[in-house]
Coordinates of C-alpha atoms in Angstrom, one line a residue:
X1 CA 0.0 0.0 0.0
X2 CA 2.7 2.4 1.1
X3 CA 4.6 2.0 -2.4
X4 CA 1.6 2.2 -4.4
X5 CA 0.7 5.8 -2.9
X6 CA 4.5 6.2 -3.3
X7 CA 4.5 5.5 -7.1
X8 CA 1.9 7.8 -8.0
X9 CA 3.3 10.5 -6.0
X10 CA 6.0 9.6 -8.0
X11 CA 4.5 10.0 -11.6
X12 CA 2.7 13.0 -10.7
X13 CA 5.7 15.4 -9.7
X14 CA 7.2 14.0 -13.5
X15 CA 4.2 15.2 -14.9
X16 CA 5.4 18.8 -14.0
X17 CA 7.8 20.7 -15.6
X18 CA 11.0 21.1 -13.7
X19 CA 10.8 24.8 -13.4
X20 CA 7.0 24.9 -13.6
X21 CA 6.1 28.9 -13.7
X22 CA 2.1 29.9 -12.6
X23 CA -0.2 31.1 -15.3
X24 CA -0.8 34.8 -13.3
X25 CA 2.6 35.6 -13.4
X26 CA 3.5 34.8 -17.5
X27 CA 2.9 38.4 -19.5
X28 CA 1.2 39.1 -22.5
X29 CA 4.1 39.0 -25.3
X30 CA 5.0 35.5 -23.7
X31 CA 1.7 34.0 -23.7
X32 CA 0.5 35.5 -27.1
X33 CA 4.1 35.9 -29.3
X34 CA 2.0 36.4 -32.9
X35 CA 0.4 39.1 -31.3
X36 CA 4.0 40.7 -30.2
X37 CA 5.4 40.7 -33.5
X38 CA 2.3 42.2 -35.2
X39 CA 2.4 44.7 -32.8
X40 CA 6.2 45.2 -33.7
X41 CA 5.5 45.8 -36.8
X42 CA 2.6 48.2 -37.3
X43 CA 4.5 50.2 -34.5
X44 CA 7.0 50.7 -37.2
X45 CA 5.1 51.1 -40.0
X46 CA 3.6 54.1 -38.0
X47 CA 6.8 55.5 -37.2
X48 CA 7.7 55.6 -40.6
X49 CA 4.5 57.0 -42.2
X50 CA 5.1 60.1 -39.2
X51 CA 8.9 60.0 -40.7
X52 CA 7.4 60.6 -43.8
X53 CA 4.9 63.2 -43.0
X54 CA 7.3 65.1 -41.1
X55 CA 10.3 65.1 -44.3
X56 CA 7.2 65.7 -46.4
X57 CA 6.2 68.8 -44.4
X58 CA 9.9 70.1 -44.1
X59 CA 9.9 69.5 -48.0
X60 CA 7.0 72.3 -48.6
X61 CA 8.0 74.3 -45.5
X62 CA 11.3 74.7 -46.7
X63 CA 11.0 75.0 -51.0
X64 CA 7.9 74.4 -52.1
X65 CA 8.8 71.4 -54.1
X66 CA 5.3 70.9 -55.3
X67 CA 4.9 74.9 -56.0
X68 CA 7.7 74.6 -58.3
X69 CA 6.7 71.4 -60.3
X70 CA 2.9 73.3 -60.8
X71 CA 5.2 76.2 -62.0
X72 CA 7.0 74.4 -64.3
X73 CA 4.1 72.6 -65.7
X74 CA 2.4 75.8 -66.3
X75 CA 5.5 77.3 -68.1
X76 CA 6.0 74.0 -70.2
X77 CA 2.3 74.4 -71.2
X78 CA 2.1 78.1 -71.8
X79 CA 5.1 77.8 -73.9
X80 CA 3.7 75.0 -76.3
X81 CA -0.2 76.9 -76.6
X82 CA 2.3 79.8 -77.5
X83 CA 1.2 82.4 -74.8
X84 CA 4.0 82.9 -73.3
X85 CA 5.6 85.9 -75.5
X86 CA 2.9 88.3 -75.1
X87 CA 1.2 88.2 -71.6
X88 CA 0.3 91.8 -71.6
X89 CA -2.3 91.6 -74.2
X90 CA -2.0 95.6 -75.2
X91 CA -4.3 94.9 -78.2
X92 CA -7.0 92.1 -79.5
X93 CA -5.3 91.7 -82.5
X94 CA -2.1 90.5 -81.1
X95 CA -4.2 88.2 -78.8
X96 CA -5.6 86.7 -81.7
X97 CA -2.0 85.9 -83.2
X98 CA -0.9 84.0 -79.9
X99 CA -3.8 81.6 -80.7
X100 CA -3.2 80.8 -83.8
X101 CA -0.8 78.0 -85.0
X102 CA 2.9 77.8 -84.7
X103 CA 3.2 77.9 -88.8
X104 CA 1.1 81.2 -89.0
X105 CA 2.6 82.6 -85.9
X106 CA 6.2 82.5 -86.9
X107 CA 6.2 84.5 -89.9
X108 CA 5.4 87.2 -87.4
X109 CA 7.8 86.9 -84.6
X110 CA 11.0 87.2 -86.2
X111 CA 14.4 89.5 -85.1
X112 CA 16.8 90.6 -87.6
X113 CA 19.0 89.5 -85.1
X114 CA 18.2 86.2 -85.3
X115 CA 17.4 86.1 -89.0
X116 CA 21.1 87.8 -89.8
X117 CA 22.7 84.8 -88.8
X118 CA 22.4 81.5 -90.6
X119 CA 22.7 79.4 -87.2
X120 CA 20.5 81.2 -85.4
X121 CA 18.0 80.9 -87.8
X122 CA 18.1 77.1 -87.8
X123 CA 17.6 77.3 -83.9
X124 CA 14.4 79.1 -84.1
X125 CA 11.4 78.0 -82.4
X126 CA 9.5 78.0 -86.0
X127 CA 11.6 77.6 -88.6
X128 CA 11.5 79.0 -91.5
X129 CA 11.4 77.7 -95.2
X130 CA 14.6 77.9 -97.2
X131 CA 13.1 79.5 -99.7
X132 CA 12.2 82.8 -97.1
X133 CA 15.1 82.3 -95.0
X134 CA 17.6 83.1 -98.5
X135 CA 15.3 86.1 -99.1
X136 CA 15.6 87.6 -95.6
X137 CA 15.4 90.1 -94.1
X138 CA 15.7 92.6 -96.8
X139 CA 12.4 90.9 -97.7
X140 CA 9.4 91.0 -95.2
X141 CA 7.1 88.0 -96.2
X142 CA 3.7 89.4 -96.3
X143 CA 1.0 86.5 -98.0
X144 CA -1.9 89.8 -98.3
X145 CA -0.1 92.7 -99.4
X146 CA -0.7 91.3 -103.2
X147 CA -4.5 92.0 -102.6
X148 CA -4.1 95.2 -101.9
X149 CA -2.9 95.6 -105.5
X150 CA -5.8 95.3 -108.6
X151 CA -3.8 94.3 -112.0
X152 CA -5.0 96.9 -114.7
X153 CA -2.7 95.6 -117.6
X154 CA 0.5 93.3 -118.1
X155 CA 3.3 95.5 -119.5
X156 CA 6.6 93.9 -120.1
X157 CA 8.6 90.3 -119.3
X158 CA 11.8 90.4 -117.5
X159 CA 14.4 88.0 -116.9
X160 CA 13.1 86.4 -113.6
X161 CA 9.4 87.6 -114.0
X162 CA 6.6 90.2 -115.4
X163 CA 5.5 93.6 -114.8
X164 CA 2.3 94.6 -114.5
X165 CA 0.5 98.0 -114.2
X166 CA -1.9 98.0 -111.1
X167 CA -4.0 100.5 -109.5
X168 CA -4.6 100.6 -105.5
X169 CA -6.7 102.7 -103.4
X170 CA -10.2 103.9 -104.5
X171 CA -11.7 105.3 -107.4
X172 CA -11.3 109.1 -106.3
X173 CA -7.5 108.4 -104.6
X174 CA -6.8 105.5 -107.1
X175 CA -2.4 105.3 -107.7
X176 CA -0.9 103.6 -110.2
X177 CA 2.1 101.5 -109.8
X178 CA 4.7 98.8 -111.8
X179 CA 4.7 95.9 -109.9
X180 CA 7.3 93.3 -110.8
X181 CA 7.0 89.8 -109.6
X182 CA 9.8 87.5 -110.0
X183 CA 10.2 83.8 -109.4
X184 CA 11.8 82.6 -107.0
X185 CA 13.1 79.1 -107.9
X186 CA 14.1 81.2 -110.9
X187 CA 16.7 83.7 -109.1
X188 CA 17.7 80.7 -106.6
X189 CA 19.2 78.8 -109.9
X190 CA 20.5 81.9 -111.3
X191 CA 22.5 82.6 -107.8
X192 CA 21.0 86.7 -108.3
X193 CA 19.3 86.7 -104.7
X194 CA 22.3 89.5 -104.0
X195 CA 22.0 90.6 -107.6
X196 CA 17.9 91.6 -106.4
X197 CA 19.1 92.5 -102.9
X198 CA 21.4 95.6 -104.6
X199 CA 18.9 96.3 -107.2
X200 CA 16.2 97.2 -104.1
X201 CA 18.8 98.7 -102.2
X202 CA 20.0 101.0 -105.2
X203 CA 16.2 102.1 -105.9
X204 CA 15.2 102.9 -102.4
X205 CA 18.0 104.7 -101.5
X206 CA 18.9 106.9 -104.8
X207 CA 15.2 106.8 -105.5
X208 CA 14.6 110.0 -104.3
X209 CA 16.9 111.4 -107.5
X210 CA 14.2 112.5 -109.9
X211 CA 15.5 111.3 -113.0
X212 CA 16.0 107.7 -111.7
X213 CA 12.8 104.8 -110.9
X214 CA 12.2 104.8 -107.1
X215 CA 11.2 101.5 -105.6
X216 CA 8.0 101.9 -103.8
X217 CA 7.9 98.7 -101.6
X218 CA 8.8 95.4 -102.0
X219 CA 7.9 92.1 -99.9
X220 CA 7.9 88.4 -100.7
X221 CA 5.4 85.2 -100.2
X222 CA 6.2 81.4 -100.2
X223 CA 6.9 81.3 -104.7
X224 CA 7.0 85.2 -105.4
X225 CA 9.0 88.2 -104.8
X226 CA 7.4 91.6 -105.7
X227 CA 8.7 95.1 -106.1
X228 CA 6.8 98.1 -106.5
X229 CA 7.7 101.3 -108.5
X230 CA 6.1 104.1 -109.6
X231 CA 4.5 103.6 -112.7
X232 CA 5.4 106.1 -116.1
X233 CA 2.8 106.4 -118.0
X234 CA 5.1 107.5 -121.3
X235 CA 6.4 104.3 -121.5
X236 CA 9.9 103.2 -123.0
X237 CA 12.3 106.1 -125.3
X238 CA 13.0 103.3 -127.4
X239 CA 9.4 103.5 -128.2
X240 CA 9.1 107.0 -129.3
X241 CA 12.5 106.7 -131.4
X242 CA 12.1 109.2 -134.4
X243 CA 13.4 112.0 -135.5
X244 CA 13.9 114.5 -132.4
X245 CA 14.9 117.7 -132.4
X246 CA 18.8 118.9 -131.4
X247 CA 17.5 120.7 -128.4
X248 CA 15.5 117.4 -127.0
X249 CA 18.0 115.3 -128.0
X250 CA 20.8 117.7 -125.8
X251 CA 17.4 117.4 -123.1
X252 CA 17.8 114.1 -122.7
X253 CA 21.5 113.0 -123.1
X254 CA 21.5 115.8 -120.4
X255 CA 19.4 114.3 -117.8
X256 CA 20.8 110.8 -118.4
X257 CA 24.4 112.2 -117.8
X258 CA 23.2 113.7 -114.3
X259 CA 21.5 110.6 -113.8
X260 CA 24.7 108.3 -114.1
X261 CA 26.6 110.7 -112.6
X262 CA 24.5 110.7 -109.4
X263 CA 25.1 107.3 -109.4
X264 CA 28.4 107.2 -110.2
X265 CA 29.4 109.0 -107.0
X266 CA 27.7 106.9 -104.9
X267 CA 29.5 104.5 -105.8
X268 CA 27.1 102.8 -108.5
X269 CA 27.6 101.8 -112.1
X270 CA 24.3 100.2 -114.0
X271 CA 26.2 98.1 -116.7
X272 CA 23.1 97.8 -118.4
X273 CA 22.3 101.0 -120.1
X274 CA 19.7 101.1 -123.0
X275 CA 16.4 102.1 -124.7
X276 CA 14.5 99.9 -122.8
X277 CA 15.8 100.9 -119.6
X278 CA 14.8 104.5 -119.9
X279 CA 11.5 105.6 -119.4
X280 CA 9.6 109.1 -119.5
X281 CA 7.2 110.1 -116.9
X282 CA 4.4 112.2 -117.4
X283 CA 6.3 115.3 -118.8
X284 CA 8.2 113.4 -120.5
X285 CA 11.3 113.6 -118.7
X286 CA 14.0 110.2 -118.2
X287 CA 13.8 107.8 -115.6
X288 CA 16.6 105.3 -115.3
X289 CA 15.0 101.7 -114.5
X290 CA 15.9 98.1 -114.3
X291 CA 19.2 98.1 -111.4
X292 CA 19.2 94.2 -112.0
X293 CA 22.9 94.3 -113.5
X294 CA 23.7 97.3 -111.4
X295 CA 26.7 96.7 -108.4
X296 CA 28.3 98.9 -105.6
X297 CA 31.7 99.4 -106.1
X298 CA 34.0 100.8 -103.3
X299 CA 37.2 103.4 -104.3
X300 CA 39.9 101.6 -106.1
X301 CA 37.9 98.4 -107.1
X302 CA 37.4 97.1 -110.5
X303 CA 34.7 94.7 -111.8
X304 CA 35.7 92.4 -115.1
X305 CA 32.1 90.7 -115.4
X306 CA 30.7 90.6 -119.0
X307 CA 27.2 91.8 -118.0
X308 CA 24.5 93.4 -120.2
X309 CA 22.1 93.4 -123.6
X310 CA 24.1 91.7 -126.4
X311 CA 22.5 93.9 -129.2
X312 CA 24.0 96.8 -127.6
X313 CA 27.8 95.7 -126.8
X314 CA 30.7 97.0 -128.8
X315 CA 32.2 94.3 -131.2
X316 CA 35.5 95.0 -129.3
X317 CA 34.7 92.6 -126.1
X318 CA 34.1 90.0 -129.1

């Protein structure tokens, strides 16, 4: 009897741990470890969102990060709707421009800074065709001035292009004017785009000479460039040739003398003197026209180009 009770004494106290510890005194992260490491982690999960929030609110305290992106994106977007060069809007008209396309736009928002140079030109926000860029900027490109124009009659053919007589204005303040309009693929394969620069230059500066053609205005378009003169209604000496008299013929080798003179000193020769090229305005007095051969020449320099009408050359350059 005393062993049995013995015994199970025995197998109870092996039943127990060694170092048995009471329920009560355990604490929660030892009785429940999933719940410890969750709570492990979403305490640093919070911790970093606040680290976040904080650098985030330093971020715009200090800079303005976001304030300069939105600035940015507004610049970036007012510079490709093409409203960014005229933010004062002084007139309606110019507001209207800015909304328009880039091709339209550009013809209008060129510097002859920019246009003077070759690489700056190609750096342009537009660009510009090659056959305006090699025209300007001694030629504006204006696609509307040739409306203003009404063509009366076609009166002669020139090298490059035509001449017509055309009338502008109204009835009661009509003016009549020569308008030539060359071609432009025309000069380009001729290489004369400096030949028609000095031919403008040479009529709108010594224009103001009265017995020499004064260019009027001149402008260009995308095929076409035009130059308006004053129109002489007398039409060409080599169509009144007849039999003058001494003291008209001393008249007008008189006035053509001055004439080349004039030009002469400023440095100017025409190089292609003849019948054709002078005209006689409305009392019949000489006007020296058609500059196309015509060429500045600085003191001292000499020119060797075989240049002119053939019917009219001496047989001694032959």
């Amino acid at each position: 009897m005393g062993n049995a009770n013995s015994s199970a004494i025995f197998l109870q106290s092996e039943a127990k741990p060694a170092c048995a510890i009471p329920e009560q005194s355990l604490s929660p992260v030892q009785q429940f470890p999933e719940f410890a490491a969750s709570s492990k982690k979403e305490s640093s999960g919070s911790r970093a969102s606040s680290r976040q929030i904080r650098r985030s609110a330093s971020i715009d305290e200090d800079g303005g990060v976001f304030n300069r992106l939105s600035e940015s994106f507004q610049r970036i977007s007012r510079s490709l709707s093409c409203t960014a060069l005229d933010t004062t809007g002084h007139s309606q008209r110019q507001r209207h421009r800015n909304l328009r396309p880039w091709s339209r736009v550009s013809r209008r928002r060129w510097h002859e800074s920019t246009l003077a140079n070759e690489h700056l030109l190609s750096k342009t926000c537009w660009p510009v065709t090659k056959a305006e860029a090699l025209f300007l900027p001694h030629f504006p490109v204006d696609s509307i001035a040739e409306a203003q124009y009404a063509v009366v009659e076609h009166i002669a053919n020139g090298a490059f292009g035509k001449v017509y007589k055309v009338r502008a204005g109204e009835r009661t303040t009509a003016a009549d004017y020569a308008l030539k309009v060359l071609s432009k693929s025309e000069i380009i394969n001729s290489g004369a785009i400096g030949q028609l620069r000095d031919e403008v230059d040479i009529q709108t500066i010594c224009g103001h000479h009265p017995f020499l053609a004064r260019c009027v205005r001149f402008w260009q378009n995308k095929k076409k460039v035009f130059l308006l003169s004053d129109y002489l209604s007398n039409g060409e000496l080599f169509q009144k040739f007849t039999k003058f008299p001494h003291e008209l013929v001393r008249l007008y080798v008189a006035e053509i003398a001055l004439a080349l003179d004039f030009l002469h000193q400023a440095g100017i020769i025409h190089r292609d003197l003849k019948p054709e090229n002078v005209l006689l305005d409305e009392d019949f007095h000489v006007r020296l026209i058609d500059f196309g051969f015509a060429r500045w020449l600085s003191i001292g320099t000499r020119t060797r180009t075989i240049c002119g009408t053939l019917q009219y050359m001496g047989k001694a350059l032959f």
